[in-house]
Amino acid sequence: MAISLAYSERSRERGSCRSVPKTRPGLPARLTQALLVASALAAPHVAHARHRAWAAAFNVGVSRAQGTTTSKDFGFSGTYKPLSWLGLRAAYESVTGFEMTIFSLAAVVSVPLTTRIRVVGMAGGAHWTESPNGQRGARGLNPLVAAGLSYRFMHPMSLRLQYQYIVGRGALSQNLRSLLLSIRYRL
């Protein structure tokens, strides 16, 4: 018994076993494609409507090193929170009495107590620089921890009261404690 497979010359040239006619997609296939494209285009807008990931803040406060006087403190920060409870904060602060500038980067965790009040905690690092007019012109990178309360008084705006602690080690011989009041705007 012999088995014979007959191929047409046309199908052999394309490298396939059989000839498949070209068909145009029907209405269900086109509708599915249109829905996929529309949902892909709308997804960022829907996610943005539920959770605003970016925030900007301006803060004022007082700072104190161990055994010294207090100093006025002001600065600004930007926060990116991809999740409603977890984010990353970059900040700049000027501590005028100590002639210091501080750039910090910290992980932010916030837990809601009510629909308007959140407990906030941060941990990260602070790069500080004493101004050239300062006594030593020192600089360094030190650990930073912070805790505070955030109160949302309008939908995109909130107030935050925060206690920040920069651990003194290396060139920063004393711990730097700050009490900051921030007004934040969710972008």
mmCIF file of C-alpha atoms in Angstrom:
data_model
loop_
_atom_site.group_PDB
_atom_site.id
_atom_site.type_symbol
_atom_site.label_atom_id
_atom_site.label_comp_id
_atom_site.label_asym_id
_atom_site.label_seq_id
_atom_site.Cartn_x
_atom_site.Cartn_y
_atom_site.Cartn_z
ATOM 1 C CA MET A 1 0.000 0.000 0.000
ATOM 2 C CA ALA A 2 1.442 3.331 -1.059
ATOM 3 C CA ILE A 3 0.513 6.666 0.361
ATOM 4 C CA SER A 4 0.770 9.610 -1.961
ATOM 5 C CA LEU A 5 0.583 13.269 -0.946
ATOM 6 C CA ALA A 6 -0.220 15.649 -3.733
ATOM 7 C CA TYR A 7 0.982 19.240 -3.320
ATOM 8 C CA SER A 8 0.197 21.999 -5.661
ATOM 9 C CA GLU A 9 3.130 23.880 -7.109
ATOM 10 C CA ARG A 10 1.866 27.113 -5.566
ATOM 11 C CA SER A 11 1.786 25.780 -1.978
ATOM 12 C CA ARG A 12 5.200 24.172 -2.377
ATOM 13 C CA GLU A 13 6.786 27.524 -3.291
ATOM 14 C CA ARG A 14 5.519 29.201 -0.130
ATOM 15 C CA GLY A 15 6.711 26.327 2.044
ATOM 16 C CA SER A 16 3.340 25.265 3.395
ATOM 17 C CA CYS A 17 1.506 21.978 3.109
ATOM 18 C CA ARG A 18 -1.743 23.423 1.889
ATOM 19 C CA SER A 19 -3.030 26.580 0.398
ATOM 20 C CA VAL A 20 -4.897 28.830 2.858
ATOM 21 C CA PRO A 21 -7.068 31.501 1.336
ATOM 22 C CA LYS A 22 -6.649 35.019 2.709
ATOM 23 C CA THR A 23 -9.692 36.265 4.555
ATOM 24 C CA ARG A 24 -10.531 39.692 5.870
ATOM 25 C CA PRO A 25 -11.313 39.967 9.580
ATOM 26 C CA GLY A 26 -15.003 39.980 10.297
ATOM 27 C CA LEU A 27 -16.956 42.299 12.548
ATOM 28 C CA PRO A 28 -16.176 40.448 15.828
ATOM 29 C CA ALA A 29 -12.417 40.540 15.136
ATOM 30 C CA ARG A 30 -12.475 44.240 14.214
ATOM 31 C CA LEU A 31 -14.610 45.072 17.223
ATOM 32 C CA THR A 32 -12.172 43.209 19.485
ATOM 33 C CA GLN A 33 -9.223 45.088 17.968
ATOM 34 C CA ALA A 34 -10.982 48.435 18.390
ATOM 35 C CA LEU A 35 -11.826 47.670 22.027
ATOM 36 C CA LEU A 36 -8.225 46.655 22.764
ATOM 37 C CA VAL A 37 -6.859 49.863 21.231
ATOM 38 C CA ALA A 38 -9.450 52.021 23.033
ATOM 39 C CA SER A 39 -8.744 50.392 26.405
ATOM 40 C CA ALA A 40 -4.979 50.755 25.919
ATOM 41 C CA LEU A 41 -5.411 54.464 25.173
ATOM 42 C CA ALA A 42 -7.846 55.032 28.039
ATOM 43 C CA ALA A 43 -5.994 53.023 30.714
ATOM 44 C CA PRO A 44 -3.599 55.809 31.807
ATOM 45 C CA HIS A 45 -6.491 58.264 32.118
ATOM 46 C CA VAL A 46 -8.594 55.852 34.171
ATOM 47 C CA ALA A 47 -5.650 55.085 36.461
ATOM 48 C CA HIS A 48 -4.937 58.807 36.796
ATOM 49 C CA ALA A 49 -8.534 59.491 37.805
ATOM 50 C CA ARG A 50 -8.341 56.940 40.631
ATOM 51 C CA HIS A 51 -4.910 57.747 42.059
ATOM 52 C CA ARG A 52 -2.715 60.789 41.466
ATOM 53 C CA ALA A 53 0.827 59.452 41.627
ATOM 54 C CA TRP A 54 2.803 62.725 41.745
ATOM 55 C CA ALA A 55 2.786 65.380 44.471
ATOM 56 C CA ALA A 56 4.709 68.599 45.069
ATOM 57 C CA ALA A 57 5.143 70.297 48.449
ATOM 58 C CA PHE A 58 6.527 73.431 50.049
ATOM 59 C CA ASN A 59 7.622 73.180 53.678
ATOM 60 C CA VAL A 60 8.682 75.500 56.491
ATOM 61 C CA GLY A 61 9.831 74.609 59.955
ATOM 62 C CA VAL A 62 12.511 74.668 62.598
ATOM 63 C CA SER A 63 15.635 72.546 62.990
ATOM 64 C CA ARG A 64 17.779 71.914 66.018
ATOM 65 C CA ALA A 65 21.105 70.197 66.557
ATOM 66 C CA GLN A 66 22.003 68.743 69.946
ATOM 67 C CA GLY A 67 22.948 71.462 72.399
ATOM 68 C CA THR A 68 22.649 74.356 69.937
ATOM 69 C CA THR A 69 20.043 76.930 69.059
ATOM 70 C CA THR A 70 17.175 76.398 66.652
ATOM 71 C CA SER A 71 17.215 77.460 63.040
ATOM 72 C CA LYS A 72 14.569 78.303 60.470
ATOM 73 C CA ASP A 73 14.119 75.687 57.799
ATOM 74 C CA PHE A 74 12.398 75.896 54.407
ATOM 75 C CA GLY A 75 12.331 73.752 51.300
ATOM 76 C CA PHE A 76 10.326 71.846 48.743
ATOM 77 C CA SER A 77 9.840 68.235 47.753
ATOM 78 C CA GLY A 78 8.444 65.987 45.059
ATOM 79 C CA THR A 79 6.887 62.600 45.696
ATOM 80 C CA TYR A 80 6.060 59.743 43.339
ATOM 81 C CA LYS A 81 3.622 57.190 44.775
ATOM 82 C CA PRO A 82 2.810 54.401 42.310
ATOM 83 C CA LEU A 83 0.725 52.781 45.059
ATOM 84 C CA SER A 84 -1.574 54.652 47.432
ATOM 85 C CA TRP A 85 0.550 53.565 50.419
ATOM 86 C CA LEU A 86 4.131 53.423 49.028
ATOM 87 C CA GLY A 87 6.268 56.028 47.299
ATOM 88 C CA LEU A 88 9.595 57.765 46.822
ATOM 89 C CA ARG A 89 10.305 61.347 47.964
ATOM 90 C CA ALA A 90 13.082 63.692 46.846
ATOM 91 C CA ALA A 91 13.502 66.921 48.810
ATOM 92 C CA TYR A 92 15.616 70.060 49.153
ATOM 93 C CA GLU A 93 15.877 71.974 52.444
ATOM 94 C CA SER A 94 17.787 75.044 53.506
ATOM 95 C CA VAL A 95 18.662 75.284 57.186
ATOM 96 C CA THR A 96 19.533 78.975 57.409
ATOM 97 C CA GLY A 97 20.920 79.215 60.972
ATOM 98 C CA PHE A 98 23.400 76.391 60.401
ATOM 99 C CA GLU A 99 24.190 77.515 56.831
ATOM 100 C CA MET A 100 23.359 74.058 55.463
ATOM 101 C CA THR A 101 21.531 72.694 52.452
ATOM 102 C CA ILE A 102 20.095 69.193 52.504
ATOM 103 C CA PHE A 103 19.111 66.999 49.565
ATOM 104 C CA SER A 104 17.284 63.856 50.636
ATOM 105 C CA LEU A 105 15.841 60.748 49.021
ATOM 106 C CA ALA A 106 13.536 58.539 51.071
ATOM 107 C CA ALA A 107 10.994 55.740 50.757
ATOM 108 C CA VAL A 108 7.546 56.864 51.950
ATOM 109 C CA VAL A 109 4.917 54.643 53.557
ATOM 110 C CA SER A 110 1.499 56.082 54.416
ATOM 111 C CA VAL A 111 -1.336 54.352 56.214
ATOM 112 C CA PRO A 112 -4.856 55.851 56.292
ATOM 113 C CA LEU A 113 -6.461 56.419 59.681
ATOM 114 C CA THR A 114 -9.605 58.013 58.209
ATOM 115 C CA THR A 115 -10.572 59.186 54.727
ATOM 116 C CA ARG A 116 -8.724 62.481 55.371
ATOM 117 C CA ILE A 117 -5.930 61.620 57.846
ATOM 118 C CA ARG A 118 -2.870 59.459 57.157
ATOM 119 C CA VAL A 119 0.131 58.404 59.233
ATOM 120 C CA VAL A 120 3.322 58.847 57.213
ATOM 121 C CA GLY A 121 6.745 57.279 57.739
ATOM 122 C CA MET A 122 9.984 57.760 55.768
ATOM 123 C CA ALA A 123 13.445 56.250 55.688
ATOM 124 C CA GLY A 124 16.332 57.140 53.412
ATOM 125 C CA GLY A 125 19.448 59.241 53.123
ATOM 126 C CA ALA A 126 20.293 62.933 53.345
ATOM 127 C CA HIS A 127 23.221 64.561 51.546
ATOM 128 C CA TRP A 128 24.041 67.771 53.385
ATOM 129 C CA THR A 129 26.474 70.540 52.577
ATOM 130 C CA GLU A 130 27.637 73.363 54.765
ATOM 131 C CA SER A 131 27.828 76.642 52.845
ATOM 132 C CA PRO A 132 31.254 77.983 51.851
ATOM 133 C CA ASN A 133 30.688 80.729 54.462
ATOM 134 C CA GLY A 134 30.326 78.093 57.174
ATOM 135 C CA GLN A 135 33.077 77.285 59.639
ATOM 136 C CA ARG A 136 34.346 74.092 58.024
ATOM 137 C CA GLY A 137 32.736 73.792 54.556
ATOM 138 C CA ALA A 138 31.869 70.178 55.461
ATOM 139 C CA ARG A 139 29.564 67.765 53.635
ATOM 140 C CA GLY A 140 28.307 64.243 54.101
ATOM 141 C CA LEU A 141 25.685 61.541 53.551
ATOM 142 C CA ASN A 142 23.717 60.493 56.613
ATOM 143 C CA PRO A 143 20.662 58.307 57.372
ATOM 144 C CA LEU A 144 17.285 60.037 57.619
ATOM 145 C CA VAL A 145 14.049 58.880 59.266
ATOM 146 C CA ALA A 146 10.784 60.810 59.575
ATOM 147 C CA ALA A 147 7.240 60.377 60.837
ATOM 148 C CA GLY A 148 4.191 62.567 60.618
ATOM 149 C CA LEU A 149 0.490 63.104 60.045
ATOM 150 C CA SER A 150 -1.106 64.241 56.798
ATOM 151 C CA TYR A 151 -4.530 65.908 56.652
ATOM 152 C CA ARG A 152 -6.299 66.271 53.293
ATOM 153 C CA PHE A 153 -8.457 69.401 53.478
ATOM 154 C CA MET A 154 -9.330 69.526 49.747
ATOM 155 C CA HIS A 155 -9.119 66.735 47.189
ATOM 156 C CA PRO A 156 -5.732 67.575 45.642
ATOM 157 C CA MET A 157 -4.313 69.472 48.663
ATOM 158 C CA SER A 158 -3.161 68.400 52.105
ATOM 159 C CA LEU A 159 -1.189 69.608 55.124
ATOM 160 C CA ARG A 160 1.543 67.487 56.675
ATOM 161 C CA LEU A 161 3.187 67.893 60.066
ATOM 162 C CA GLN A 162 6.410 65.900 60.111
ATOM 163 C CA TYR A 163 9.251 65.200 62.536
ATOM 164 C CA GLN A 164 12.506 64.474 60.698
ATOM 165 C CA TYR A 165 15.686 63.075 62.235
ATOM 166 C CA ILE A 166 19.079 62.984 60.503
ATOM 167 C CA VAL A 167 21.540 60.769 62.346
ATOM 168 C CA GLY A 168 24.791 62.586 63.190
ATOM 169 C CA ARG A 169 27.899 60.622 62.255
ATOM 170 C CA GLY A 170 31.071 61.372 60.366
ATOM 171 C CA ALA A 171 31.436 65.085 59.578
ATOM 172 C CA LEU A 172 27.940 65.779 60.974
ATOM 173 C CA SER A 173 28.893 65.369 64.606
ATOM 174 C CA GLN A 174 25.413 66.092 66.017
ATOM 175 C CA ASN A 175 21.947 64.737 65.215
ATOM 176 C CA LEU A 176 19.755 67.195 63.302
ATOM 177 C CA ARG A 177 16.079 67.223 64.307
ATOM 178 C CA SER A 178 13.486 69.142 62.283
ATOM 179 C CA LEU A 179 9.790 69.845 62.711
ATOM 180 C CA LEU A 180 8.270 70.682 59.335
ATOM 181 C CA LEU A 181 4.855 71.864 58.184
ATOM 182 C CA SER A 182 4.200 71.147 54.511
ATOM 183 C CA ILE A 183 1.440 72.066 52.111
ATOM 184 C CA ARG A 184 1.163 69.414 49.420
ATOM 185 C CA TYR A 185 -0.549 69.406 46.060
ATOM 186 C CA ARG A 186 -1.286 66.150 44.216
ATOM 187 C CA LEU A 187 -0.576 66.600 40.529
#
